[in-house]
């Protein structure tokens, strides 16, 4: 679901798993493998029309590494310079973290060590951008359908807890012409026998 609602700097080809451009349309890795520079595509926007910028990633990764967030995958941010030290409270200043925005469209990253799998790592939802304005305005309810803002191929149109999640095509997505489905329904079934009955009845 997260892969459909949000999008990171790069993605994995669904057939080959090869790293392909996503929010970033190009990147450069330094010879020593410790510096990676991404160019944010100019046509990447949030579902409410605001441009996705390098600052969105700075906010999201800093939030990931902030202990109060209690992020399940906070350790993914330890690859960034000072990421672990910041998470453990040894460094307080977020400006010392190994990432910075160079204007709106360029993101410069310094890694703690050369990390050959780094591009695969940023294809994981833990390192996707999240909408700062929604989070600051709505707090824990930022992810409800009436509040959420996304940057992936779909938007969240319905969420009935433990029943169904409905996703609709994001018409503002930069690659909208290749989004094949207009609507996706994700059904939640608590018991396997119920699941089979629903399937046989043509309801699942």
mmCIF file of C-alpha atoms in Angstrom:
data_model
loop_
_atom_site.group_PDB
_atom_site.id
_atom_site.type_symbol
_atom_site.label_atom_id
_atom_site.label_comp_id
_atom_site.label_asym_id
_atom_site.label_seq_id
_atom_site.Cartn_x
_atom_site.Cartn_y
_atom_site.Cartn_z
ATOM 1 C CA UNK A 1 0.000 0.000 0.000
ATOM 2 C CA UNK A 2 2.819 2.391 0.899
ATOM 3 C CA UNK A 3 4.512 1.667 -2.440
ATOM 4 C CA UNK A 4 1.353 2.755 -4.242
ATOM 5 C CA UNK A 5 0.653 5.873 -2.166
ATOM 6 C CA UNK A 6 4.198 7.191 -1.925
ATOM 7 C CA UNK A 7 7.314 7.239 -4.047
ATOM 8 C CA UNK A 8 10.987 7.586 -3.247
ATOM 9 C CA UNK A 9 13.979 8.926 -5.116
ATOM 10 C CA UNK A 10 14.282 5.677 -7.051
ATOM 11 C CA UNK A 11 12.152 2.574 -7.552
ATOM 12 C CA UNK A 12 12.657 -1.059 -8.516
ATOM 13 C CA UNK A 13 11.536 -2.311 -11.894
ATOM 14 C CA UNK A 14 8.654 -4.690 -11.149
ATOM 15 C CA UNK A 15 10.031 -7.365 -13.497
ATOM 16 C CA UNK A 16 13.813 -7.102 -13.164
ATOM 17 C CA UNK A 17 14.172 -5.354 -9.759
ATOM 18 C CA UNK A 18 16.696 -3.066 -11.441
ATOM 19 C CA UNK A 19 16.906 0.415 -9.903
ATOM 20 C CA UNK A 20 15.026 2.935 -12.062
ATOM 21 C CA UNK A 21 14.322 6.682 -11.719
ATOM 22 C CA UNK A 22 11.330 7.809 -9.674
ATOM 23 C CA UNK A 23 11.126 11.203 -7.907
ATOM 24 C CA UNK A 24 14.765 11.613 -8.924
ATOM 25 C CA UNK A 25 15.420 11.431 -12.657
ATOM 26 C CA UNK A 26 19.214 11.193 -12.312
ATOM 27 C CA UNK A 27 21.932 10.691 -9.705
ATOM 28 C CA UNK A 28 25.694 10.588 -9.372
ATOM 29 C CA UNK A 29 27.832 8.527 -6.994
ATOM 30 C CA UNK A 30 31.316 9.745 -6.084
ATOM 31 C CA UNK A 31 34.374 7.581 -6.750
ATOM 32 C CA UNK A 32 34.798 6.789 -3.044
ATOM 33 C CA UNK A 33 31.129 5.752 -2.802
ATOM 34 C CA UNK A 34 30.394 8.103 0.098
ATOM 35 C CA UNK A 35 28.653 10.960 -1.700
ATOM 36 C CA UNK A 36 25.471 10.609 -3.741
ATOM 37 C CA UNK A 37 23.798 13.536 -5.489
ATOM 38 C CA UNK A 38 20.207 13.264 -6.729
ATOM 39 C CA UNK A 39 18.364 15.559 -9.122
ATOM 40 C CA UNK A 40 14.666 15.875 -8.268
ATOM 41 C CA UNK A 41 12.509 15.780 -11.395
ATOM 42 C CA UNK A 42 10.714 19.062 -12.024
ATOM 43 C CA UNK A 43 7.358 17.407 -12.730
ATOM 44 C CA UNK A 44 7.169 15.511 -9.414
ATOM 45 C CA UNK A 45 4.300 16.934 -7.343
ATOM 46 C CA UNK A 46 2.214 16.024 -4.313
ATOM 47 C CA UNK A 47 -1.401 15.025 -4.851
ATOM 48 C CA UNK A 48 -2.560 18.534 -3.880
ATOM 49 C CA UNK A 49 -0.366 20.062 -6.577
ATOM 50 C CA UNK A 50 2.606 21.318 -4.553
ATOM 51 C CA UNK A 51 6.042 20.435 -5.939
ATOM 52 C CA UNK A 52 8.083 17.657 -4.349
ATOM 53 C CA UNK A 53 11.447 19.165 -3.375
ATOM 54 C CA UNK A 54 14.741 18.130 -1.816
ATOM 55 C CA UNK A 55 13.503 19.751 1.409
ATOM 56 C CA UNK A 56 10.735 17.128 1.648
ATOM 57 C CA UNK A 57 13.372 14.415 1.935
ATOM 58 C CA UNK A 58 15.380 16.402 4.492
ATOM 59 C CA UNK A 59 12.267 16.736 6.673
ATOM 60 C CA UNK A 60 11.232 13.101 6.246
ATOM 61 C CA UNK A 61 14.658 11.585 6.954
ATOM 62 C CA UNK A 62 15.207 13.830 9.970
ATOM 63 C CA UNK A 63 11.782 12.742 11.244
ATOM 64 C CA UNK A 64 12.726 9.087 10.659
ATOM 65 C CA UNK A 65 15.860 9.517 12.816
ATOM 66 C CA UNK A 66 14.112 11.441 15.592
ATOM 67 C CA UNK A 67 13.578 8.973 18.503
ATOM 68 C CA UNK A 68 10.183 10.476 19.382
ATOM 69 C CA UNK A 69 8.865 9.317 16.001
ATOM 70 C CA UNK A 70 9.490 5.701 17.075
ATOM 71 C CA UNK A 71 9.965 4.687 13.435
ATOM 72 C CA UNK A 72 10.153 0.941 12.920
ATOM 73 C CA UNK A 73 12.891 1.283 10.302
ATOM 74 C CA UNK A 74 14.849 4.151 11.872
ATOM 75 C CA UNK A 75 18.039 2.095 11.518
ATOM 76 C CA UNK A 76 17.798 2.502 7.727
ATOM 77 C CA UNK A 77 18.878 6.087 8.357
ATOM 78 C CA UNK A 78 22.091 4.974 10.028
ATOM 79 C CA UNK A 79 23.756 4.840 6.597
ATOM 80 C CA UNK A 80 23.737 8.650 6.537
ATOM 81 C CA UNK A 81 26.672 10.420 8.148
ATOM 82 C CA UNK A 82 25.896 10.973 11.860
ATOM 83 C CA UNK A 83 22.545 9.171 11.450
ATOM 84 C CA UNK A 84 23.093 6.731 14.313
ATOM 85 C CA UNK A 85 24.687 9.384 16.543
ATOM 86 C CA UNK A 86 21.682 11.666 16.018
ATOM 87 C CA UNK A 87 19.232 8.859 16.749
ATOM 88 C CA UNK A 88 21.112 7.997 19.957
ATOM 89 C CA UNK A 89 21.148 11.641 21.065
ATOM 90 C CA UNK A 90 24.927 12.039 20.805
ATOM 91 C CA UNK A 91 24.382 14.753 18.185
ATOM 92 C CA UNK A 92 21.512 17.199 18.650
ATOM 93 C CA UNK A 93 21.863 19.412 15.595
ATOM 94 C CA UNK A 94 20.029 17.944 12.571
ATOM 95 C CA UNK A 95 22.125 20.094 10.241
ATOM 96 C CA UNK A 96 25.022 17.730 11.015
ATOM 97 C CA UNK A 97 23.183 14.823 9.412
ATOM 98 C CA UNK A 98 24.618 13.631 6.113
ATOM 99 C CA UNK A 99 22.078 15.153 3.782
ATOM 100 C CA UNK A 100 21.287 18.637 2.585
ATOM 101 C CA UNK A 101 19.210 20.381 -0.043
ATOM 102 C CA UNK A 102 21.045 22.367 -2.707
ATOM 103 C CA UNK A 103 18.108 24.454 -3.822
ATOM 104 C CA UNK A 104 14.772 22.745 -4.418
ATOM 105 C CA UNK A 105 15.867 20.221 -7.019
ATOM 106 C CA UNK A 106 19.179 18.821 -5.795
ATOM 107 C CA UNK A 107 19.753 16.538 -2.824
ATOM 108 C CA UNK A 108 23.301 15.930 -1.629
ATOM 109 C CA UNK A 109 23.971 12.910 0.578
ATOM 110 C CA UNK A 110 27.072 11.995 2.565
ATOM 111 C CA UNK A 111 27.167 8.391 3.777
ATOM 112 C CA UNK A 112 28.830 7.132 6.937
ATOM 113 C CA UNK A 113 30.644 4.529 4.847
ATOM 114 C CA UNK A 114 30.599 3.414 1.206
ATOM 115 C CA UNK A 115 27.262 1.591 0.888
ATOM 116 C CA UNK A 116 26.904 -0.472 -2.316
ATOM 117 C CA UNK A 117 23.224 -1.229 -1.595
ATOM 118 C CA UNK A 118 22.278 2.405 -0.922
ATOM 119 C CA UNK A 119 20.138 2.843 -4.047
ATOM 120 C CA UNK A 120 18.131 -0.256 -3.114
ATOM 121 C CA UNK A 121 17.729 1.167 0.370
ATOM 122 C CA UNK A 122 16.196 4.446 -0.825
ATOM 123 C CA UNK A 123 13.702 2.398 -2.843
ATOM 124 C CA UNK A 124 12.231 1.223 0.495
ATOM 125 C CA UNK A 125 9.130 3.046 1.850
ATOM 126 C CA UNK A 126 10.979 3.933 5.063
ATOM 127 C CA UNK A 127 12.974 6.488 3.061
ATOM 128 C CA UNK A 128 10.065 7.874 1.041
ATOM 129 C CA UNK A 129 9.049 11.498 1.618
ATOM 130 C CA UNK A 130 6.046 12.256 3.820
ATOM 131 C CA UNK A 131 3.921 15.433 3.669
ATOM 132 C CA UNK A 132 5.174 17.887 6.273
ATOM 133 C CA UNK A 133 2.171 20.229 6.056
ATOM 134 C CA UNK A 134 -0.323 17.415 6.716
ATOM 135 C CA UNK A 135 1.701 15.942 9.571
ATOM 136 C CA UNK A 136 2.131 19.293 11.298
ATOM 137 C CA UNK A 137 -1.523 20.212 10.817
ATOM 138 C CA UNK A 138 -3.238 16.922 11.674
ATOM 139 C CA UNK A 139 -0.715 15.082 13.872
ATOM 140 C CA UNK A 140 -1.474 11.338 14.224
ATOM 141 C CA UNK A 141 -4.490 11.718 11.906
ATOM 142 C CA UNK A 142 -2.388 12.908 8.951
ATOM 143 C CA UNK A 143 -2.814 9.557 7.185
ATOM 144 C CA UNK A 144 -6.624 9.541 7.188
ATOM 145 C CA UNK A 145 -8.216 9.786 3.705
ATOM 146 C CA UNK A 146 -9.558 13.287 4.350
ATOM 147 C CA UNK A 147 -6.107 14.569 5.438
ATOM 148 C CA UNK A 148 -3.462 12.608 3.590
ATOM 149 C CA UNK A 149 -1.352 14.018 0.781
ATOM 150 C CA UNK A 150 0.637 11.546 -1.320
ATOM 151 C CA UNK A 151 3.185 11.635 -4.134
ATOM 152 C CA UNK A 152 2.841 8.111 -5.501
ATOM 153 C CA UNK A 153 0.742 6.699 -8.350
ATOM 154 C CA UNK A 154 -2.372 6.462 -6.168
ATOM 155 C CA UNK A 155 -4.242 8.497 -3.563
ATOM 156 C CA UNK A 156 -6.111 7.133 -0.556
ATOM 157 C CA UNK A 157 -9.857 7.545 -1.126
ATOM 158 C CA UNK A 158 -11.308 5.220 1.536
ATOM 159 C CA UNK A 159 -10.058 3.476 4.672
ATOM 160 C CA UNK A 160 -12.407 1.343 6.741
ATOM 161 C CA UNK A 161 -10.266 -0.192 9.475
ATOM 162 C CA UNK A 162 -9.781 -3.956 9.051
ATOM 163 C CA UNK A 163 -12.228 -3.981 6.138
ATOM 164 C CA UNK A 164 -11.113 -2.184 3.011
ATOM 165 C CA UNK A 165 -8.648 0.373 1.697
ATOM 166 C CA UNK A 166 -9.513 2.042 -1.592
ATOM 167 C CA UNK A 167 -6.888 3.649 -3.803
ATOM 168 C CA UNK A 168 -7.610 5.900 -6.769
ATOM 169 C CA UNK A 169 -5.273 6.901 -9.585
ATOM 170 C CA UNK A 170 -3.260 10.034 -8.798
ATOM 171 C CA UNK A 171 -3.911 12.188 -11.862
ATOM 172 C CA UNK A 172 -1.075 14.545 -10.866
ATOM 173 C CA UNK A 173 1.588 11.822 -10.858
ATOM 174 C CA UNK A 174 4.495 12.525 -13.227
ATOM 175 C CA UNK A 175 4.076 9.102 -14.885
ATOM 176 C CA UNK A 176 0.263 9.021 -14.907
ATOM 177 C CA UNK A 177 0.108 7.668 -18.477
ATOM 178 C CA UNK A 178 1.601 4.380 -17.247
ATOM 179 C CA UNK A 179 -0.729 3.887 -14.263
ATOM 180 C CA UNK A 180 -2.931 1.096 -15.601
ATOM 181 C CA UNK A 181 -5.630 0.935 -12.928
ATOM 182 C CA UNK A 182 -8.110 3.662 -12.046
ATOM 183 C CA UNK A 183 -9.124 2.011 -8.774
ATOM 184 C CA UNK A 184 -7.632 -0.567 -6.409
ATOM 185 C CA UNK A 185 -9.509 -2.190 -3.524
ATOM 186 C CA UNK A 186 -7.544 -3.872 -0.753
ATOM 187 C CA UNK A 187 -9.764 -6.152 1.337
ATOM 188 C CA UNK A 188 -8.902 -7.269 4.866
ATOM 189 C CA UNK A 189 -10.217 -10.647 6.046
ATOM 190 C CA UNK A 190 -9.559 -11.879 9.559
ATOM 191 C CA UNK A 191 -10.183 -15.613 9.028
ATOM 192 C CA UNK A 192 -9.013 -17.817 6.171
ATOM 193 C CA UNK A 193 -12.349 -19.690 5.932
ATOM 194 C CA UNK A 194 -14.165 -16.352 5.571
ATOM 195 C CA UNK A 195 -11.682 -15.400 2.893
ATOM 196 C CA UNK A 196 -12.434 -18.581 0.930
ATOM 197 C CA UNK A 197 -16.202 -18.090 1.177
ATOM 198 C CA UNK A 198 -15.904 -14.495 -0.057
ATOM 199 C CA UNK A 199 -13.686 -15.620 -2.924
ATOM 200 C CA UNK A 200 -16.073 -18.419 -3.975
ATOM 201 C CA UNK A 201 -18.963 -15.979 -3.834
ATOM 202 C CA UNK A 202 -17.125 -13.618 -6.171
ATOM 203 C CA UNK A 203 -16.830 -10.896 -3.542
ATOM 204 C CA UNK A 204 -13.053 -11.054 -3.094
#
